[in-house]
Amino acid sequence: MDEPNATDRFFEAVAGPIAPNGGEVLKFIGDAVLAIFPVGTDGPEDACARALAAARAAVTGVSAIAGRDGL
């Protein structure tokens, strides 16, 4: 199987952490991602914490591939 290209690696780095943190990707256009993190029984603070965890993981993921892929 071929190695993923830079766009695929970027998408995985950014969108990959969303679902495991309880979010859902609504749109991915270029370098922008629109995701939602529903408020559940644990309240809005939990949804915000999950969104922040996903964002931090995305930044870490993009940083890891940035030099390699020239991002």
Coordinates of N, CA, C and O in Angstrom, one line a residue:
M1 N 0.8 -1.2 0.0 CA 0.0 0.0 0.0 C 0.9 1.2 0.0 O 1.9 1.3 0.7
D2 N 0.5 2.3 -0.8 CA 1.3 3.5 -0.9 C 1.2 4.3 0.4 O 0.2 4.2 1.1
E3 N 2.2 5.0 0.7 CA 2.3 5.9 1.9 C 1.3 7.1 1.6 O 1.3 7.6 0.5
P4 N 0.6 7.5 2.7 CA -0.4 8.6 2.5 C 0.4 9.9 2.1 O 1.5 10.1 2.5
N5 N -0.2 10.7 1.3 CA 0.4 12.0 0.9 C 0.2 13.0 2.0 O -0.4 12.8 3.0
A6 N 0.8 14.2 1.8 CA 0.8 15.2 2.9 C -0.6 15.7 3.2 O -0.9 15.9 4.4
T7 N -1.5 15.7 2.3 CA -2.9 16.1 2.6 C -3.5 15.1 3.4 O -4.2 15.5 4.4
D8 N -3.3 13.8 3.1 CA -4.0 12.8 3.9 C -3.4 12.8 5.3 O -4.1 12.6 6.3
R9 N -2.1 13.0 5.5 CA -1.5 13.0 6.8 C -2.0 14.2 7.6 O -2.3 14.1 8.8
F10 N -2.1 15.3 6.9 CA -2.7 16.5 7.6 C -4.1 16.3 8.1 O -4.5 16.5 9.2
F11 N -4.9 15.7 7.2 CA -6.3 15.4 7.6 C -6.4 14.5 8.8 O -7.1 14.7 9.7
E12 N -5.6 13.4 8.8 CA -5.6 12.5 9.9 C -5.1 13.1 11.2 O -5.6 12.9 12.2
A13 N -4.1 14.0 11.1 CA -3.5 14.7 12.2 C -4.6 15.6 12.9 O -4.7 15.7 14.1
V14 N -5.4 16.3 12.0 CA -6.3 17.3 12.5 C -7.7 16.6 12.8 O -8.2 16.9 13.9
A15 N -8.2 15.8 12.0 CA -9.5 15.2 12.2 C -9.4 13.9 13.1 O -10.4 13.6 13.7
G16 N -8.3 13.2 13.1 CA -8.2 12.0 13.8 C -8.5 12.1 15.3 O -9.2 11.2 15.8
P17 N -8.1 13.2 16.0 CA -8.5 13.3 17.4 C -9.9 13.7 17.7 O -10.3 13.6 18.9
I18 N -10.7 14.0 16.8 CA -12.0 14.5 17.0 C -13.0 13.5 17.5 O -13.6 13.6 18.6
A19 N -13.1 12.4 16.8 CA -14.1 11.3 17.2 C -13.7 10.7 18.5 O -14.6 10.5 19.3
P20 N -12.4 10.4 18.7 CA -12.1 9.7 20.0 C -12.4 10.6 21.2 O -12.5 10.2 22.4
N21 N -12.5 11.9 21.0 CA -12.9 12.9 22.0 C -14.3 13.2 22.0 O -14.8 14.2 22.6
G22 N -15.1 12.4 21.3 CA -16.6 12.6 21.4 C -17.1 13.7 20.4 O -18.3 14.1 20.5
G23 N -16.3 14.1 19.4 CA -16.8 15.1 18.5 C -17.1 14.4 17.1 O -17.0 13.2 16.9
E24 N -17.6 15.3 16.3 CA -18.0 14.8 14.9 C -17.5 15.9 13.9 O -17.8 17.1 14.1
V25 N -16.8 15.5 12.9 CA -16.4 16.4 11.8 C -17.6 16.7 10.9 O -18.2 15.7 10.4
L26 N -17.9 17.9 10.7 CA -19.0 18.3 9.9 C -18.4 18.7 8.5 O -19.1 18.4 7.5
K27 N -17.3 19.4 8.4 CA -16.7 19.8 7.1 C -15.2 19.9 7.2 O -14.6 20.2 8.3
F28 N -14.6 19.6 6.1 CA -13.1 19.7 6.0 C -12.9 20.3 4.6 O -13.1 19.7 3.6
I29 N -12.5 21.6 4.6 CA -12.2 22.3 3.4 C -10.8 23.0 3.5 O -10.6 23.8 4.3
G30 N -10.0 22.5 2.6 CA -8.6 23.0 2.7 C -7.9 22.7 4.0 O -7.9 21.5 4.4
D31 N -7.5 23.7 4.7 CA -6.9 23.5 6.0 C -7.8 23.8 7.2 O -7.4 24.0 8.3
A32 N -9.1 23.9 6.9 CA -10.1 24.2 8.0 C -10.9 23.0 8.3 O -11.3 22.2 7.4
V33 N -11.2 22.8 9.5 CA -12.1 21.7 10.0 C -13.2 22.3 10.9 O -12.9 23.1 11.7
L34 N -14.4 21.9 10.6 CA -15.6 22.3 11.4 C -16.0 21.0 12.1 O -16.4 20.1 11.4
A35 N -16.0 21.1 13.4 CA -16.4 19.9 14.2 C -17.3 20.4 15.3 O -17.2 21.5 15.8
I36 N -18.1 19.5 15.8 CA -19.0 19.7 16.9 C -18.7 18.7 18.0 O -18.2 17.6 17.8
F37 N -18.9 19.2 19.3 CA -18.7 18.4 20.5 C -20.0 18.5 21.3 O -20.1 19.5 22.0
P38 N -20.9 17.6 21.1 CA -22.2 17.7 21.8 C -22.1 17.8 23.3 O -21.3 17.2 23.9
V39 N -23.0 18.6 23.8 CA -23.1 18.7 25.3 C -23.9 17.6 25.7 O -25.1 17.4 25.3
G40 N -23.4 16.8 26.6 CA -24.1 15.6 27.1 C -24.5 15.9 28.6 O -24.6 17.0 29.0
T41 N -24.7 14.8 29.3 CA -25.2 14.9 30.7 C -24.1 15.5 31.6 O -24.5 16.0 32.7
D42 N -22.9 15.5 31.1 CA -21.8 16.1 32.0 C -21.7 17.6 31.8 O -20.8 18.2 32.5
G43 N -22.5 18.2 31.0 CA -22.5 19.6 30.8 C -21.6 20.2 29.8 O -20.7 19.5 29.2
P44 N -21.7 21.5 29.6 CA -20.9 22.2 28.6 C -19.4 22.2 28.9 O -18.6 22.3 28.0
E45 N -19.0 22.2 30.2 CA -17.6 22.2 30.5 C -16.9 21.0 30.0 O -15.8 21.0 29.5
D46 N -17.6 19.9 30.0 CA -17.0 18.6 29.5 C -16.9 18.7 28.0 O -15.8 18.3 27.5
A47 N -17.9 19.2 27.3 CA -17.8 19.3 25.8 C -16.6 20.2 25.5 O -15.9 19.9 24.5
C48 N -16.4 21.3 26.2 CA -15.3 22.2 25.9 C -14.0 21.6 26.2 O -13.0 21.7 25.4
A49 N -13.9 20.8 27.3 CA -12.7 20.1 27.6 C -12.3 19.1 26.5 O -11.1 18.9 26.2
R50 N -13.3 18.4 26.0 CA -13.1 17.4 24.9 C -12.7 18.1 23.7 O -11.8 17.6 23.0
A51 N -13.3 19.2 23.4 CA -12.9 20.0 22.2 C -11.4 20.5 22.3 O -10.6 20.4 21.3
L52 N -11.1 21.0 23.5 CA -9.7 21.4 23.7 C -8.7 20.3 23.6 O -7.6 20.5 23.0
A53 N -9.1 19.1 24.1 CA -8.2 18.0 24.1 C -7.9 17.6 22.6 O -6.8 17.3 22.2
A54 N -9.0 17.6 21.8 CA -8.9 17.3 20.4 C -8.0 18.3 19.7 O -7.2 18.0 18.8
A55 N -8.2 19.6 20.0 CA -7.4 20.7 19.4 C -5.9 20.5 19.7 O -5.0 20.7 18.9
R56 N -5.6 20.2 21.0 CA -4.2 20.1 21.4 C -3.6 18.9 20.7 O -2.5 19.0 20.3
A57 N -4.3 17.8 20.6 CA -3.8 16.6 19.9 C -3.6 16.9 18.4 O -2.6 16.5 17.8
A58 N -4.5 17.7 17.8 CA -4.3 18.1 16.4 C -3.0 19.0 16.2 O -2.3 18.7 15.3
V59 N -2.8 19.9 17.1 CA -1.6 20.7 17.0 C -0.4 19.9 17.2 O 0.6 20.0 16.4
T60 N -0.4 18.9 18.1 CA 0.7 18.0 18.3 C 1.0 17.2 17.0 O 2.1 17.0 16.5
G61 N -0.1 16.7 16.4 CA 0.0 15.9 15.2 C 0.5 16.7 14.0 O 1.3 16.2 13.3
V62 N 0.0 17.9 13.8 CA 0.5 18.7 12.7 C 2.0 19.1 12.9 O 2.8 19.0 12.0
S63 N 2.3 19.4 14.2 CA 3.7 19.7 14.5 C 4.7 18.5 14.1 O 5.8 18.7 13.6
A64 N 4.2 17.3 14.4 CA 5.0 16.1 14.1 C 5.3 15.9 12.6 O 6.3 15.4 12.3
I65 N 4.3 16.3 11.8 CA 4.5 16.1 10.3 C 4.9 17.4 9.6 O 5.3 17.3 8.4
A66 N 4.9 18.5 10.3 CA 5.2 19.8 9.6 C 6.5 19.8 8.9 O 6.6 20.2 7.7
G67 N 7.6 19.5 9.6 CA 8.9 19.6 8.9 C 9.0 18.6 7.8 O 9.6 18.9 6.8
R68 N 8.5 17.4 8.0 CA 8.6 16.3 7.0 C 7.9 16.7 5.7 O 8.3 16.4 4.6
D69 N 6.7 17.3 5.9 CA 5.8 17.6 4.7 C 5.9 19.0 4.3 O 5.1 19.4 3.4
G70 N 6.7 19.9 4.9 CA 6.8 21.3 4.5 C 5.5 22.1 4.8 O 5.2 23.0 4.1
L71 N 4.8 21.7 5.9 CA 3.5 22.4 6.2 C 3.9 23.6 7.0 O 4.8 23.7 7.7

